[in-house]
Amino acid sequence: QVQLVESGGGLVRAGDSLRLSCVASGRTFSSNAMGWFRQAPGKERESVAAISWSGTTYYADSVKGRCTLSRDNTKNTVYLQMNSLKPEDTAVYYCAARRVIRISSTDTDYDYWGQGTQVTVSS
């Protein structure tokens, strides 16, 4: 079992930056692929970014060039650095983990989920 706790969300202005963190506890973390998803009101959950155990990353087109996903396996933590935030980035952001090492942009491929952290970007 893996427990995930997100932090770092908040209310910011367009153009600002935020760094979201996700701390994992429980079983081995370093071998898990990790992902960030988001869900805005009235919309379906969508993939933001994902990272494999070795550091291979995936980014959704909507955040490519503005976000950087990294992991520190010594701290069981993944970080999502988001720059040049836009109002359309407003959503609840969820951290998720897979039991396997390969990344995926599909939410149903993930086995464990955090409780989410709210990101609100004002124009």
PDB file of N, CA, C and O in Angstrom, residues 9 25 42 54 70 72 77 87 91 95 99-101 110 114 117 120:
ATOM      1  N   GLY A   9      -0.533  23.745  -3.151  1.00  0.00           N
ATOM      2  CA  GLY A   9      -1.543  24.479  -3.903  1.00  0.00           C
ATOM      3  C   GLY A   9      -1.847  25.821  -3.269  1.00  0.00           C
ATOM      4  O   GLY A   9      -1.366  26.135  -2.177  1.00  0.00           O
ATOM      5  N   SER A  25       4.369   7.424   1.222  1.00  0.00           N
ATOM      6  CA  SER A  25       4.767   6.586   2.350  1.00  0.00           C
ATOM      7  C   SER A  25       4.173   5.209   2.141  1.00  0.00           C
ATOM      8  O   SER A  25       3.250   5.015   1.352  1.00  0.00           O
ATOM      9  N   GLY A  42     -16.755  20.611 -13.314  1.00  0.00           N
ATOM     10  CA  GLY A  42     -17.534  20.304 -14.497  1.00  0.00           C
ATOM     11  C   GLY A  42     -16.771  19.629 -15.619  1.00  0.00           C
ATOM     12  O   GLY A  42     -17.316  19.409 -16.696  1.00  0.00           O
ATOM     13  N   SER A  54      13.040   5.960 -13.373  1.00  0.00           N
ATOM     14  CA  SER A  54      14.365   6.403 -13.815  1.00  0.00           C
ATOM     15  C   SER A  54      14.397   7.881 -14.188  1.00  0.00           C
ATOM     16  O   SER A  54      15.459   8.412 -14.535  1.00  0.00           O
ATOM     17  N   SER A  70       9.769  16.368 -11.313  1.00  0.00           N
ATOM     18  CA  SER A  70      10.992  15.719 -10.849  1.00  0.00           C
ATOM     19  C   SER A  70      10.674  14.868  -9.640  1.00  0.00           C
ATOM     20  O   SER A  70       9.602  14.978  -9.049  1.00  0.00           O
ATOM     21  N   ASP A  72      12.551  12.920  -6.042  1.00  0.00           N
ATOM     22  CA  ASP A  72      13.689  12.678  -5.162  1.00  0.00           C
ATOM     23  C   ASP A  72      13.386  11.395  -4.418  1.00  0.00           C
ATOM     24  O   ASP A  72      12.609  11.386  -3.450  1.00  0.00           O
ATOM     25  N   THR A  77       9.524  11.727  -2.664  1.00  0.00           N
ATOM     26  CA  THR A  77       8.759  12.914  -3.039  1.00  0.00           C
ATOM     27  C   THR A  77       8.883  13.200  -4.525  1.00  0.00           C
ATOM     28  O   THR A  77       9.963  13.038  -5.105  1.00  0.00           O
ATOM     29  N   PRO A  87      -5.332  31.080 -15.937  1.00  0.00           N
ATOM     30  CA  PRO A  87      -6.614  30.782 -15.277  1.00  0.00           C
ATOM     31  C   PRO A  87      -7.137  29.390 -15.606  1.00  0.00           C
ATOM     32  O   PRO A  87      -7.768  28.751 -14.750  1.00  0.00           O
ATOM     33  N   ALA A  91      -7.727  24.098 -10.945  1.00  0.00           N
ATOM     34  CA  ALA A  91      -8.245  22.735 -10.783  1.00  0.00           C
ATOM     35  C   ALA A  91      -7.774  22.177  -9.450  1.00  0.00           C
ATOM     36  O   ALA A  91      -6.915  22.766  -8.785  1.00  0.00           O
ATOM     37  N   CYS A  95      -2.011  13.715  -7.041  1.00  0.00           N
ATOM     38  CA  CYS A  95      -0.834  12.888  -7.238  1.00  0.00           C
ATOM     39  C   CYS A  95      -1.276  11.431  -7.272  1.00  0.00           C
ATOM     40  O   CYS A  95      -2.194  11.039  -6.533  1.00  0.00           O
ATOM     41  N   ARG A  99       1.827   0.738  -9.518  1.00  0.00           N
ATOM     42  CA  ARG A  99       2.596  -0.359  -8.929  1.00  0.00           C
ATOM     43  C   ARG A  99       3.783  -0.725  -9.810  1.00  0.00           C
ATOM     44  O   ARG A  99       4.675  -1.462  -9.376  1.00  0.00           O
ATOM     45  N   VAL A 100       3.820  -0.225 -11.037  1.00  0.00           N
ATOM     46  CA  VAL A 100       4.871  -0.596 -11.971  1.00  0.00           C
ATOM     47  C   VAL A 100       5.753   0.609 -12.261  1.00  0.00           C
ATOM     48  O   VAL A 100       5.462   1.730 -11.862  1.00  0.00           O
ATOM     49  N   ILE A 101       6.847   0.368 -13.017  1.00  0.00           N
ATOM     50  CA  ILE A 101       7.824   1.431 -13.232  1.00  0.00           C
ATOM     51  C   ILE A 101       7.504   2.310 -14.434  1.00  0.00           C
ATOM     52  O   ILE A 101       8.035   3.406 -14.557  1.00  0.00           O
ATOM     53  N   TYR A 110      -3.434   3.995 -12.772  1.00  0.00           N
ATOM     54  CA  TYR A 110      -2.827   4.317 -11.484  1.00  0.00           C
ATOM     55  C   TYR A 110      -3.569   3.621 -10.344  1.00  0.00           C
ATOM     56  O   TYR A 110      -4.793   3.514 -10.353  1.00  0.00           O
ATOM     57  N   GLY A 114      -3.697  10.520  -4.058  1.00  0.00           N
ATOM     58  CA  GLY A 114      -3.748  11.437  -2.936  1.00  0.00           C
ATOM     59  C   GLY A 114      -5.101  12.105  -2.861  1.00  0.00           C
ATOM     60  O   GLY A 114      -5.987  11.863  -3.687  1.00  0.00           O
ATOM     61  N   THR A 117      -4.930  18.760  -4.075  1.00  0.00           N
ATOM     62  CA  THR A 117      -4.631  20.098  -3.579  1.00  0.00           C
ATOM     63  C   THR A 117      -5.179  21.103  -4.592  1.00  0.00           C
ATOM     64  O   THR A 117      -5.013  20.939  -5.798  1.00  0.00           O
ATOM     65  N   THR A 120      -5.748  27.627  -7.728  1.00  0.00           N
ATOM     66  CA  THR A 120      -6.638  28.622  -8.304  1.00  0.00           C
ATOM     67  C   THR A 120      -5.800  29.753  -8.873  1.00  0.00           C
ATOM     68  O   THR A 120      -4.972  30.330  -8.151  1.00  0.00           O
TER      69      THR A 120
END
